[in-house]
PDB file of C-alpha atoms and ligand atoms in Angstrom:
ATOM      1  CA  UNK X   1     -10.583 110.412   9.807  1.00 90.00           C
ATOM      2  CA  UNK X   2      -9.965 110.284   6.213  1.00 96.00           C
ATOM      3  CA  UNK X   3      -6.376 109.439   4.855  1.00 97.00           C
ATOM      4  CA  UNK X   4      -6.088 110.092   0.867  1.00 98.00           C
ATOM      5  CA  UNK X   5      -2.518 109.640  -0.810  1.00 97.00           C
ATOM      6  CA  UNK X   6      -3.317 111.735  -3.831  1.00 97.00           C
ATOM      7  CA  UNK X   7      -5.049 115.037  -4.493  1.00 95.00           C
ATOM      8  CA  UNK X   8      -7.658 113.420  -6.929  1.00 96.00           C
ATOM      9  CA  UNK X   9      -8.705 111.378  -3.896  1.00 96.00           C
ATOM     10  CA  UNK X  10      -9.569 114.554  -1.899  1.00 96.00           C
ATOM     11  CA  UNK X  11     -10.888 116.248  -4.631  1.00 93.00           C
ATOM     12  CA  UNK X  12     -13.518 113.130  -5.212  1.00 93.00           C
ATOM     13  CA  UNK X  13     -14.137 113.343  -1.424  1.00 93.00           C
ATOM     14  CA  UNK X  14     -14.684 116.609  -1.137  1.00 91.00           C
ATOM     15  CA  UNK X  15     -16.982 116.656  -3.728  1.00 86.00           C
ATOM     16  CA  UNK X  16     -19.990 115.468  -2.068  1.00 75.00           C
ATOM     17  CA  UNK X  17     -19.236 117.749   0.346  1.00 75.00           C
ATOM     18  CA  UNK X  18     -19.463 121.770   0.233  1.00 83.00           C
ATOM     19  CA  UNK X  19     -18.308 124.465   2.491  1.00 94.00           C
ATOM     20  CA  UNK X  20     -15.181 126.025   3.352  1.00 97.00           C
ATOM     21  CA  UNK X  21     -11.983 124.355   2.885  1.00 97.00           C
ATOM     22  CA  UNK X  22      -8.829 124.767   5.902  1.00 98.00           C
ATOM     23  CA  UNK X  23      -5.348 123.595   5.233  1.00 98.00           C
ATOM     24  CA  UNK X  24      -2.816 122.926   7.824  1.00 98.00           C
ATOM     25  CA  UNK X  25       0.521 121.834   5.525  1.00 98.00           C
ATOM     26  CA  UNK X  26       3.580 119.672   7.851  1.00 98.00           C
ATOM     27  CA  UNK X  27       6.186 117.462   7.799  1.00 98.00           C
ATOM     28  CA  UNK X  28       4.283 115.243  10.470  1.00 98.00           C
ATOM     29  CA  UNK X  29       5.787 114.393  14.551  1.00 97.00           C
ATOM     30  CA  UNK X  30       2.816 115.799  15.184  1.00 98.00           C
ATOM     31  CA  UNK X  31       2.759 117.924  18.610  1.00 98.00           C
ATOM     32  CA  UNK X  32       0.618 120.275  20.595  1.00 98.00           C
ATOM     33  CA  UNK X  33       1.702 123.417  18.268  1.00 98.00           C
ATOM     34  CA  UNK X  34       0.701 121.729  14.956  1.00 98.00           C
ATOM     35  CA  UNK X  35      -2.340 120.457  16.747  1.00 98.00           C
ATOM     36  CA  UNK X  36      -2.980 124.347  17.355  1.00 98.00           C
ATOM     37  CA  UNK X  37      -2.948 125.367  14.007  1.00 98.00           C
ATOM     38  CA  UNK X  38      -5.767 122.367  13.331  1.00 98.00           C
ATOM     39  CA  UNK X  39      -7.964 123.035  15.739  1.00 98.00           C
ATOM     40  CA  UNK X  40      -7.853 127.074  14.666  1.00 98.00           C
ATOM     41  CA  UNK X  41      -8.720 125.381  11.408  1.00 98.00           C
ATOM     42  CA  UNK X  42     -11.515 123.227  12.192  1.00 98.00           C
ATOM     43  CA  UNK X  43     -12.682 125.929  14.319  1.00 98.00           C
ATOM     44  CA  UNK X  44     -12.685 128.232  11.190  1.00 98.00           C
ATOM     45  CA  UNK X  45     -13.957 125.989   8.228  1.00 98.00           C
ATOM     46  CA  UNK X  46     -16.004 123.126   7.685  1.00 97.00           C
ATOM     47  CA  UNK X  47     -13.909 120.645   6.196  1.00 97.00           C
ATOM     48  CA  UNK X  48     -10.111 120.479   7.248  1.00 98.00           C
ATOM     49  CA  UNK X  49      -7.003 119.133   5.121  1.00 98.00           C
ATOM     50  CA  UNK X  50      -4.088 118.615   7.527  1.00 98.00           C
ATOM     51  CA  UNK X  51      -0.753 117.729   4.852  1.00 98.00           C
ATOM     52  CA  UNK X  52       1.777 115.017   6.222  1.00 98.00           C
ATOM     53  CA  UNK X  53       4.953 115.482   3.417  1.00 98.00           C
ATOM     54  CA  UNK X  54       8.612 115.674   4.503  1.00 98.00           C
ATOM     55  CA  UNK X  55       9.273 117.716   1.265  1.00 98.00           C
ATOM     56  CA  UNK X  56      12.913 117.442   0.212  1.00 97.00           C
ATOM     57  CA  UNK X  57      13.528 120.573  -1.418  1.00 97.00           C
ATOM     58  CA  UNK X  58      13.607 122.480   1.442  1.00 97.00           C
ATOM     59  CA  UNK X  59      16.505 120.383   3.302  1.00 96.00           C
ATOM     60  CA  UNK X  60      19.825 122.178   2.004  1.00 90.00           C
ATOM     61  CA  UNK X  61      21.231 119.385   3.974  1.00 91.00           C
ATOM     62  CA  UNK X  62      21.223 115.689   2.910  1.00 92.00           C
ATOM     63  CA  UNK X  63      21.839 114.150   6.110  1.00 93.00           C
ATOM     64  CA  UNK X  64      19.508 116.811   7.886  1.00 93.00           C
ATOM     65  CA  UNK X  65      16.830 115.047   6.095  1.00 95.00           C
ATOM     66  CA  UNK X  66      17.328 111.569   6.393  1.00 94.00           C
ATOM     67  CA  UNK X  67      17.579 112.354  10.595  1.00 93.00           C
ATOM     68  CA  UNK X  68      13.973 114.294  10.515  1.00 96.00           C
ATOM     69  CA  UNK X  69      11.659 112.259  12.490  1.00 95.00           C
ATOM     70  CA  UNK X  70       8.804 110.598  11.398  1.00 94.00           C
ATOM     71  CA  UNK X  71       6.041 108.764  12.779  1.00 95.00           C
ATOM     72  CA  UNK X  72       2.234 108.283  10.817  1.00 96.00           C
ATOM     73  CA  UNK X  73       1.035 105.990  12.976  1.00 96.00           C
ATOM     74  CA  UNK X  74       1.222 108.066  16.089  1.00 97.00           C
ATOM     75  CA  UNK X  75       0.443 111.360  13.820  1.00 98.00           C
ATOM     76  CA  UNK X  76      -2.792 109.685  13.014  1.00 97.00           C
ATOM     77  CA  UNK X  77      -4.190 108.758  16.123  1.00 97.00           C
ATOM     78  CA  UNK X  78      -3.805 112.265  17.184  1.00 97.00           C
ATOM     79  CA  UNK X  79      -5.549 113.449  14.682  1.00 98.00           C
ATOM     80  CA  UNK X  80      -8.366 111.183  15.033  1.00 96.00           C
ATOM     81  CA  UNK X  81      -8.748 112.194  18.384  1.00 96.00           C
ATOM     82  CA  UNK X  82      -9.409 115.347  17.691  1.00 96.00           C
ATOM     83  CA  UNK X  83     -12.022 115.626  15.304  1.00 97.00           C
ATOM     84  CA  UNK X  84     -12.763 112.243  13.182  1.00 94.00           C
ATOM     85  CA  UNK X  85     -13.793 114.274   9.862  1.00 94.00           C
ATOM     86  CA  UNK X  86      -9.959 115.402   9.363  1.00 98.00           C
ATOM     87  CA  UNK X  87      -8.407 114.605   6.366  1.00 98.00           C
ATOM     88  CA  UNK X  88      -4.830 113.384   6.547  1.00 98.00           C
ATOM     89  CA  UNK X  89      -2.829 113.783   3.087  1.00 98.00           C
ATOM     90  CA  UNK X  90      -0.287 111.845   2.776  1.00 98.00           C
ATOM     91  CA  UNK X  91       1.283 112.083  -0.246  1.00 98.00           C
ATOM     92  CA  UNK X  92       4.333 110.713  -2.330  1.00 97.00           C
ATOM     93  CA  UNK X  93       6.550 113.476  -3.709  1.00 97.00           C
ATOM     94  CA  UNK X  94       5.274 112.372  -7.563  1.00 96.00           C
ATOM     95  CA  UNK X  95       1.597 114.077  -6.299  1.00 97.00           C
ATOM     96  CA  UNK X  96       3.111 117.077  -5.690  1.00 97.00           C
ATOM     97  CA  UNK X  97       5.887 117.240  -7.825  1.00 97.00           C
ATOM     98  CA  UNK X  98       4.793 115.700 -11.436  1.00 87.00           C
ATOM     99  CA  UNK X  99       8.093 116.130 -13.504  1.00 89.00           C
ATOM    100  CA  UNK X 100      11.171 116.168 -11.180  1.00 94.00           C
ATOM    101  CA  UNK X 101      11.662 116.692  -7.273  1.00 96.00           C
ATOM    102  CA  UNK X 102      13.116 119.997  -7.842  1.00 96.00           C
ATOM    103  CA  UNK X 103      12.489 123.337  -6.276  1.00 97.00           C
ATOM    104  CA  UNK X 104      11.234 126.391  -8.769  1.00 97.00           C
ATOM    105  CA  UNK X 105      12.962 129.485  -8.321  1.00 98.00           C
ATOM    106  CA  UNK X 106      11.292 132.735  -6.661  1.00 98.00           C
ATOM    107  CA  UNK X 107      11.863 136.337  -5.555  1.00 98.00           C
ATOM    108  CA  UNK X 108      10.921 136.936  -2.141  1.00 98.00           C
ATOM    109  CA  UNK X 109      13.352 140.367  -1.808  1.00 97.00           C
ATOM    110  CA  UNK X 110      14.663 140.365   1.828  1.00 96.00           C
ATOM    111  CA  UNK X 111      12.027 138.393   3.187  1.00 98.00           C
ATOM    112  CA  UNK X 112      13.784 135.438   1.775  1.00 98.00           C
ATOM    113  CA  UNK X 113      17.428 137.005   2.036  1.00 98.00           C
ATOM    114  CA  UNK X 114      18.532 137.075   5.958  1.00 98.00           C
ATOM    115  CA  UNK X 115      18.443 134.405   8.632  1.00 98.00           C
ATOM    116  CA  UNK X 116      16.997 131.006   7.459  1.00 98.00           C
ATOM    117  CA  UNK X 117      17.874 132.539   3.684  1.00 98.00           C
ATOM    118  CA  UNK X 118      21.033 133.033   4.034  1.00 98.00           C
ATOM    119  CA  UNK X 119      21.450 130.057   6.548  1.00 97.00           C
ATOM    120  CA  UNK X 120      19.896 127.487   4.499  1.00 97.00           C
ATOM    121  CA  UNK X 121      20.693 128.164   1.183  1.00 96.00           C
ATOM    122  CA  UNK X 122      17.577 126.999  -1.266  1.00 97.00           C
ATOM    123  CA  UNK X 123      15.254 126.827   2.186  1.00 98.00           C
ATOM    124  CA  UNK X 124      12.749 129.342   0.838  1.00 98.00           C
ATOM    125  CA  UNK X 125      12.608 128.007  -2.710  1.00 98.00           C
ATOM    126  CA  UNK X 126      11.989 124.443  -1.198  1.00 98.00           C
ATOM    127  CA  UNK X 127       9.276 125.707   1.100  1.00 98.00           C
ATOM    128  CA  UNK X 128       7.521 128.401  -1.182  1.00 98.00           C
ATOM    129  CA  UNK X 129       7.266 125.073  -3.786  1.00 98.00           C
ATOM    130  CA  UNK X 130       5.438 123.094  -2.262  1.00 98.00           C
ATOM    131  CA  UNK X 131       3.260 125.128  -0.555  1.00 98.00           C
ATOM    132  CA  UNK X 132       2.209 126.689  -4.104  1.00 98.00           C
ATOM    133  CA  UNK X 133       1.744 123.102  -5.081  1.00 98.00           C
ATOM    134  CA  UNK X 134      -0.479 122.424  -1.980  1.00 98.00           C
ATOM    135  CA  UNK X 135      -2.729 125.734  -2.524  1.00 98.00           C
ATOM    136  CA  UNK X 136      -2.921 125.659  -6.035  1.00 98.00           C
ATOM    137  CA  UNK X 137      -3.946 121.724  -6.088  1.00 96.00           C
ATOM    138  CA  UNK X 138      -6.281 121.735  -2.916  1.00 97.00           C
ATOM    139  CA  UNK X 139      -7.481 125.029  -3.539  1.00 96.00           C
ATOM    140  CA  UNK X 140      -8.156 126.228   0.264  1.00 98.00           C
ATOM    141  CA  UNK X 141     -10.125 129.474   1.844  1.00 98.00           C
ATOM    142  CA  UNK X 142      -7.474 129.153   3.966  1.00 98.00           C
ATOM    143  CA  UNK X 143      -4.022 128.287   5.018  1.00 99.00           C
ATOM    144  CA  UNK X 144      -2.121 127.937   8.610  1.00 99.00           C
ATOM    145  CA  UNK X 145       1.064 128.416   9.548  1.00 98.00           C
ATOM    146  CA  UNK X 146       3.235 128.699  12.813  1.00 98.00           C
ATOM    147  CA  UNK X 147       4.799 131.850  14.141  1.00 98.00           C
ATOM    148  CA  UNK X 148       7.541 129.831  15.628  1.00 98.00           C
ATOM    149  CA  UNK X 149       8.849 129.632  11.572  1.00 98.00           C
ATOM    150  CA  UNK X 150       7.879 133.292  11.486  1.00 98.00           C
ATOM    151  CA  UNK X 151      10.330 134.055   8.326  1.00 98.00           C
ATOM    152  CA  UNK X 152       8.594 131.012   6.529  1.00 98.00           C
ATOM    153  CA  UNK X 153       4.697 132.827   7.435  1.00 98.00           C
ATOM    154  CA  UNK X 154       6.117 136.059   5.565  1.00 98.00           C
ATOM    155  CA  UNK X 155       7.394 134.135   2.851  1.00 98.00           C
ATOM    156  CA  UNK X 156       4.398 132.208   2.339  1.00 98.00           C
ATOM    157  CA  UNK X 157       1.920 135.509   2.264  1.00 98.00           C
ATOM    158  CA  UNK X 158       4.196 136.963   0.064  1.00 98.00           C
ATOM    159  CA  UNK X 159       3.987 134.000  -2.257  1.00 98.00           C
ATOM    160  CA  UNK X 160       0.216 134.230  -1.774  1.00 98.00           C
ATOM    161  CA  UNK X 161      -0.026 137.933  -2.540  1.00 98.00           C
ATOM    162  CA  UNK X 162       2.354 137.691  -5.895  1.00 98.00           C
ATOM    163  CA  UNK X 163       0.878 134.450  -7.323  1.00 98.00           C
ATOM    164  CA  UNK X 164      -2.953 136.147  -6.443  1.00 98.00           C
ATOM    165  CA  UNK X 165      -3.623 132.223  -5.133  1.00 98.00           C
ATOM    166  CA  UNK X 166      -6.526 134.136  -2.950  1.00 98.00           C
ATOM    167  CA  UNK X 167      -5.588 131.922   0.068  1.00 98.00           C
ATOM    168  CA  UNK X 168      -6.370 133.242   3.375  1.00 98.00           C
ATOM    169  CA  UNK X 169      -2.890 133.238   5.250  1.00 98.00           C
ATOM    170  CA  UNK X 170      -3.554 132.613   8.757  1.00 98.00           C
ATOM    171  CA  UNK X 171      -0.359 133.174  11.405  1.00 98.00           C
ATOM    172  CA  UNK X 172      -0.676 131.502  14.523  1.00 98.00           C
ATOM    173  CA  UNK X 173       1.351 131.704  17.891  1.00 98.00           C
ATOM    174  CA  UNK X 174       3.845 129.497  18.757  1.00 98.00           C
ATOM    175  CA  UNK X 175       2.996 127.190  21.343  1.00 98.00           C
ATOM    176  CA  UNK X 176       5.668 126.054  24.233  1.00 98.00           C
ATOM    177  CA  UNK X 177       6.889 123.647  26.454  1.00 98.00           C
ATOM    178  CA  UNK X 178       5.951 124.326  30.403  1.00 98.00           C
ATOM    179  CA  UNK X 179       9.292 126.024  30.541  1.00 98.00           C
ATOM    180  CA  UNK X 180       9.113 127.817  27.570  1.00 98.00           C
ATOM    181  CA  UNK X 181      10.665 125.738  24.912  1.00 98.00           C
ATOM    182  CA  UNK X 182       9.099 125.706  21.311  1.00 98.00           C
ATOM    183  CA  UNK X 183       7.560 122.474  20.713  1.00 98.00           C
ATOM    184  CA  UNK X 184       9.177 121.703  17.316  1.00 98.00           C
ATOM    185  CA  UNK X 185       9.555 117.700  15.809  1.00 96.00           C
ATOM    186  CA  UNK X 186      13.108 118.372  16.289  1.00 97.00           C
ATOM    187  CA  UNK X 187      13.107 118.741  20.353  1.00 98.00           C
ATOM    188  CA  UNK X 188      12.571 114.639  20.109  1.00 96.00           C
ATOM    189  CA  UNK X 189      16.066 114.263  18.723  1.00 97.00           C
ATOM    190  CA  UNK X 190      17.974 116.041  21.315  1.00 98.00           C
ATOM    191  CA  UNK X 191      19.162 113.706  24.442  1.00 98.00           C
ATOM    192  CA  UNK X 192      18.148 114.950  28.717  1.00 98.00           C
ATOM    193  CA  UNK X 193      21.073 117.003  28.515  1.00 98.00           C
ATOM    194  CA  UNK X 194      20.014 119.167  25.604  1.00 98.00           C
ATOM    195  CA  UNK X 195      16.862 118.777  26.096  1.00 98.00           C
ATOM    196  CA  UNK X 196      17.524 120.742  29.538  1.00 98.00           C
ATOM    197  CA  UNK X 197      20.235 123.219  28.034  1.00 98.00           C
ATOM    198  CA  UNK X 198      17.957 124.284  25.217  1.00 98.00           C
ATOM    199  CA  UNK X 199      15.014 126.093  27.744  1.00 98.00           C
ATOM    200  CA  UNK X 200      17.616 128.967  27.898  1.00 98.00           C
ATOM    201  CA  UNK X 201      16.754 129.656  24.446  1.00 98.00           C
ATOM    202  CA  UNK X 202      13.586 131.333  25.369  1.00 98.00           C
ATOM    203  CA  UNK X 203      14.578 132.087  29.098  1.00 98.00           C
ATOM    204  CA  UNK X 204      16.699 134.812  27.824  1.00 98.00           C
ATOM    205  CA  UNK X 205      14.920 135.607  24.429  1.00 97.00           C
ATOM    206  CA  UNK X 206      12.123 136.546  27.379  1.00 96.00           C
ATOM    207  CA  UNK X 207      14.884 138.525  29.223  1.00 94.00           C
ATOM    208  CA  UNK X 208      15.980 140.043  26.364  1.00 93.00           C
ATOM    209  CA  UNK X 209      12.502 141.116  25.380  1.00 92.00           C
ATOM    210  CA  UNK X 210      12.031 144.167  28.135  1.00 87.00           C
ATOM    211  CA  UNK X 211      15.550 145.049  27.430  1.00 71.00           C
ATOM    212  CA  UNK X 212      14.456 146.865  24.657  1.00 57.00           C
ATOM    213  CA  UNK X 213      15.522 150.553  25.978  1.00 61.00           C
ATOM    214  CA  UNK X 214      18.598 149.968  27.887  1.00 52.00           C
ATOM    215  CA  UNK X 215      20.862 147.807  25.395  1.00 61.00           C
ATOM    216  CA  UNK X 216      22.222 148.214  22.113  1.00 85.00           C
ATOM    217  CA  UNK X 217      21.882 145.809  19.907  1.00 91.00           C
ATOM    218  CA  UNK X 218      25.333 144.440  19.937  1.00 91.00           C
ATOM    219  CA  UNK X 219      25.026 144.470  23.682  1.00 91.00           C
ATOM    220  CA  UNK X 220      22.437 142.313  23.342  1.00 93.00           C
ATOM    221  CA  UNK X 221      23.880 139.556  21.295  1.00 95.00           C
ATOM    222  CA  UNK X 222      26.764 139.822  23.723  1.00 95.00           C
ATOM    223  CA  UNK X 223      24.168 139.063  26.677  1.00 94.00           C
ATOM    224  CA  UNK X 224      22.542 135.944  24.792  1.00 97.00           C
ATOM    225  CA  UNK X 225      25.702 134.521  23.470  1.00 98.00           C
ATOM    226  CA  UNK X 226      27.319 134.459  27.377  1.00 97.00           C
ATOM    227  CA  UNK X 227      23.916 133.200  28.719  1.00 97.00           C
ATOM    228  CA  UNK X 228      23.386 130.146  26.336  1.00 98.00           C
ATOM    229  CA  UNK X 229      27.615 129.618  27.496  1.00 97.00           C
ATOM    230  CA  UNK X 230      26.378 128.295  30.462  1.00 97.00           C
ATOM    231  CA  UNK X 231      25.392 125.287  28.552  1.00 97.00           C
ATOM    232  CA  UNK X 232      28.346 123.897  26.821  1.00 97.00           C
ATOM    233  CA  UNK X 233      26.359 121.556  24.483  1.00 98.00           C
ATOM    234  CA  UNK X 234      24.503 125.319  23.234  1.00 98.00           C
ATOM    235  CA  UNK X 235      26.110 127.372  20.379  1.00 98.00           C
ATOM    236  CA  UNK X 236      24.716 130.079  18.618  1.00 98.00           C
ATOM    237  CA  UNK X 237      24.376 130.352  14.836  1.00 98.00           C
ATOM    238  CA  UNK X 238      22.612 133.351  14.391  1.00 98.00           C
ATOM    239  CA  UNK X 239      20.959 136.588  16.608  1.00 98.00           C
ATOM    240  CA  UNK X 240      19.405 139.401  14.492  1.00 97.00           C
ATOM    241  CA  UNK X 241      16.511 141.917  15.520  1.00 96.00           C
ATOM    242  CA  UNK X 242      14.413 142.531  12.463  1.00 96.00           C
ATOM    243  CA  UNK X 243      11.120 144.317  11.921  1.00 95.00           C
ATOM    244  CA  UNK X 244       8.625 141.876  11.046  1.00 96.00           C
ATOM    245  CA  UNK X 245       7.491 143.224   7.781  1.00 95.00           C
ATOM    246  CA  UNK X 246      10.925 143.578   5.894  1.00 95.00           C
ATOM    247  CA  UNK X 247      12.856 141.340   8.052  1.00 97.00           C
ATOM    248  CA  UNK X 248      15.920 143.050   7.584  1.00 97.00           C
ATOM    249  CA  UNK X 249      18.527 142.903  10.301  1.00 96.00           C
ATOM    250  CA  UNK X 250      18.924 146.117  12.096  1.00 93.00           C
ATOM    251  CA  UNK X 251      21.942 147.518  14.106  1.00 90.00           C
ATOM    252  CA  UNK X 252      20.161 149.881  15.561  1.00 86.00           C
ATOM    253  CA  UNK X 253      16.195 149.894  17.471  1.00 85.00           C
ATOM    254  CA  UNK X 254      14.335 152.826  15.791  1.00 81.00           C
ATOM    255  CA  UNK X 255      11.703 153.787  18.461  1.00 77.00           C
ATOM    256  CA  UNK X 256       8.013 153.651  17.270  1.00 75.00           C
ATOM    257  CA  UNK X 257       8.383 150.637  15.153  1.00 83.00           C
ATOM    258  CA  UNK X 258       8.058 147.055  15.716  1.00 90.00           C
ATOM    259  CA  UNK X 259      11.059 144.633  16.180  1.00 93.00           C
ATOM    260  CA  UNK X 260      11.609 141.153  17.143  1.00 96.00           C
ATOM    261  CA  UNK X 261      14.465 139.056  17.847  1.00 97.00           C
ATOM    262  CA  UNK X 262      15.283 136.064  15.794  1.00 98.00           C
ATOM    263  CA  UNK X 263      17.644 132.879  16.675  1.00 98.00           C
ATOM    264  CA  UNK X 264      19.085 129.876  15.742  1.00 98.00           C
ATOM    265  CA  UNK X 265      20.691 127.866  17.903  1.00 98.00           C
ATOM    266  CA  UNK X 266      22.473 124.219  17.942  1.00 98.00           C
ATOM    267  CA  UNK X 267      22.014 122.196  20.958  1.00 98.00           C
ATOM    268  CA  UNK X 268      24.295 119.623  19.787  1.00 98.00           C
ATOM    269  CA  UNK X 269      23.472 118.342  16.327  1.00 96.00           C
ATOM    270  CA  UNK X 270      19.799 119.492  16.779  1.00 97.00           C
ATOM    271  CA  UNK X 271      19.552 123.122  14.909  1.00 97.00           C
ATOM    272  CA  UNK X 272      16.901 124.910  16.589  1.00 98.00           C
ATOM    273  CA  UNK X 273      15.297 128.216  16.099  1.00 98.00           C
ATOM    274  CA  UNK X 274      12.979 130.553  17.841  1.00 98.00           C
ATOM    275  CA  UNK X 275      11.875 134.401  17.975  1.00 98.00           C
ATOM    276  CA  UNK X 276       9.934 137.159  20.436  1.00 97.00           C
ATOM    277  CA  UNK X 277       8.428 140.610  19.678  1.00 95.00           C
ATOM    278  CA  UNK X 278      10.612 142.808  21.261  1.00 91.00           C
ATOM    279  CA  UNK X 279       8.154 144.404  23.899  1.00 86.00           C
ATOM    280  CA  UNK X 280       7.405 148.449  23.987  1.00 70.00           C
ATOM    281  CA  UNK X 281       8.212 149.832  27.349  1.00 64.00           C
TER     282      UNK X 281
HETATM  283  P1  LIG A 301       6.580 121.604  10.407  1.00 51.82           P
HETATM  284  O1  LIG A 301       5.941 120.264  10.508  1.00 51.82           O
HETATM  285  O2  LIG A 301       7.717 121.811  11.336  1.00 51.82           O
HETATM  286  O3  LIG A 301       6.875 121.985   8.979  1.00 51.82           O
HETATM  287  O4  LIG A 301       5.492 122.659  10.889  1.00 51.82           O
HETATM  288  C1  LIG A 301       4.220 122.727  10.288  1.00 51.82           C
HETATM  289  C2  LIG A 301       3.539 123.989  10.737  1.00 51.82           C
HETATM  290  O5  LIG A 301       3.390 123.995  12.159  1.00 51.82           O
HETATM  291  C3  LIG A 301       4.343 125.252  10.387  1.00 51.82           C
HETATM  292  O6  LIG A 301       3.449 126.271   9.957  1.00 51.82           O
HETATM  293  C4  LIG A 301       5.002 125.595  11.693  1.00 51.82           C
HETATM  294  O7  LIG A 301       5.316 126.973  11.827  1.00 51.82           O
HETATM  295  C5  LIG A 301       3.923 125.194  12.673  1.00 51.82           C
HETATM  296  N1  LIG A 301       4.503 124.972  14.004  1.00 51.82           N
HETATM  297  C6  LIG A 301       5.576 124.185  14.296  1.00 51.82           C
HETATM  298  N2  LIG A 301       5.868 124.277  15.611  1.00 51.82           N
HETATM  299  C7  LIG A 301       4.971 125.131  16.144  1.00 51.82           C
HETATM  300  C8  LIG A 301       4.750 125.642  17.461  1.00 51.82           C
HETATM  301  N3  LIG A 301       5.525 125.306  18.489  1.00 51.82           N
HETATM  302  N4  LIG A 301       3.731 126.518  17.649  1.00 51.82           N
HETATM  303  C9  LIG A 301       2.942 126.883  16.606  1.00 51.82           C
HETATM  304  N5  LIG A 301       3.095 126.446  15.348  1.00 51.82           N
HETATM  305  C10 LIG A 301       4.092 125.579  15.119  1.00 51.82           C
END
């Protein structure tokens, strides 16, 4: 495994080497579902750049930030198990942000607007930053991102397809926990007792997901807000059913067109989100 703190470093590295170029951008507490996304990359690409950067832009809260786990050492050793050509960046912010640690300011229409937009004020701006940073200095074929932050894959092909970066936007499926749980780095910062509580997340997202015919979709926020009840520590910030290209909340389910459900949920202080494609009966 490789482990470069600056772009230059990569860029010397890389060099000597040709062949197609994978990116998997995170924040590190590495799990199975980032580890997804990299070996989709390696399988795709020759070389592989896997990006370790809590990026502060995108935290609209202070003390969110300062909680978000971290842990290179372990994040490493993962990696290296995998495949030992990886490259691990690492950066400061001052490689990816030259002037100030600021967030530039972009229109993403209602891709941006609803759910984590309007939930996390700045979010999008944070995240669309340093991702342009990333492709623009590393210059990938292609990126990866998680379907599990499904509003933040839109955003970034959008910010692909208006910049013209050329970057092959690869979404990938979210991978869970036996009982159905996103993995996310958060999950290690609840305690047993939300750790437990949150698998109704997905338990009745899944229920939810052949209901598709029978409820409205009031009816069915009604149905997950009283199932998640049953775990006091759960409370629900948001439930909207959106088609996935606009990602406009919906009242009503238009038949013939594609919707999924979307969710964010504390279990305790631990803000957790999750979605499912709403299936076609
Ligand atoms: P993060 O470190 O949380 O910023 O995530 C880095 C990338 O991994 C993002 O593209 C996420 O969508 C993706 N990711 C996170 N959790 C999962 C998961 N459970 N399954 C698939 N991809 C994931």
């Amino acid at each position: 495994m490789f482990v470069f703190s600056t772009y230059n470093q990569i860029q010397k590295h890389l060099k000597k080497n040709s062949g197609t170029l994978g990116l998997v951008p995170t924040m590190g507490s590495l799990h199975q579902g980032h580890l997804s996304l990299v070996q989709k990359a390696l399988a795709d690409n020759d070389h592989v750049i896997v990006s370790i950067f809590i990026n502060p832009t995108q935290f609209n809260n202070t003390n969110d930030l300062k909680k978000y786990p971290q842990n290179i050492a372990k994040d490493q050793e993962l990696l290296n198990s995998i495949d030992e050509k990886i490259i691990v960046y690492n950066p400061d912010a001052g490689d990816l942000y030259p002037n100030q640690v600021i967030a530039k300011s972009y229109d993403f229409g209602s891709l941006a607007f609803y759910m984590e937009g309007a939930f996390r004020p700045g979010h999008f701006n944070g995240v669309a930053t340093v991702v342009e940073a990333l492709l623009r200095k590393l210059k990938p074929n292609r990126a990866y991102f998680g379907q599990k932050d499904f509003q933040q894959l839109r955003v970034i092909q959008l910010l692909n397809s208006q910049l013209e970066l050329g970057v092959e936007i690869i979404g990938c499926h979210t991978v869970r926990e036996n009982d159905g749980l996103a993995m996310s780095s958060r999950n290690q910062m609840l305690n047993k007792e939300e750790r437990k509580a949150a698998t109704l997340i997905y338990k009745t997202l899944e229920k939810l997901s052949v209901y598709r015919d029978q409820r409205n979709i009031s009816q069915m926020k009604a149905f997950f807000i009283k199932n998640i009840a049953k775990e006091k520590c759960l409370k629900l910030e948001y439930f909207f059913v959106a088609n996935p290209n606009e990602l406009i909340p919906v009242k009503k389910i238009k038949p013939n067109k594609n919707f999924w459900l979307y969710v964010s949920v504390y279990a305790g202080k631990t803000r957790l989100i999750d979605n499912t494609e709403l299936k076609r009966l």
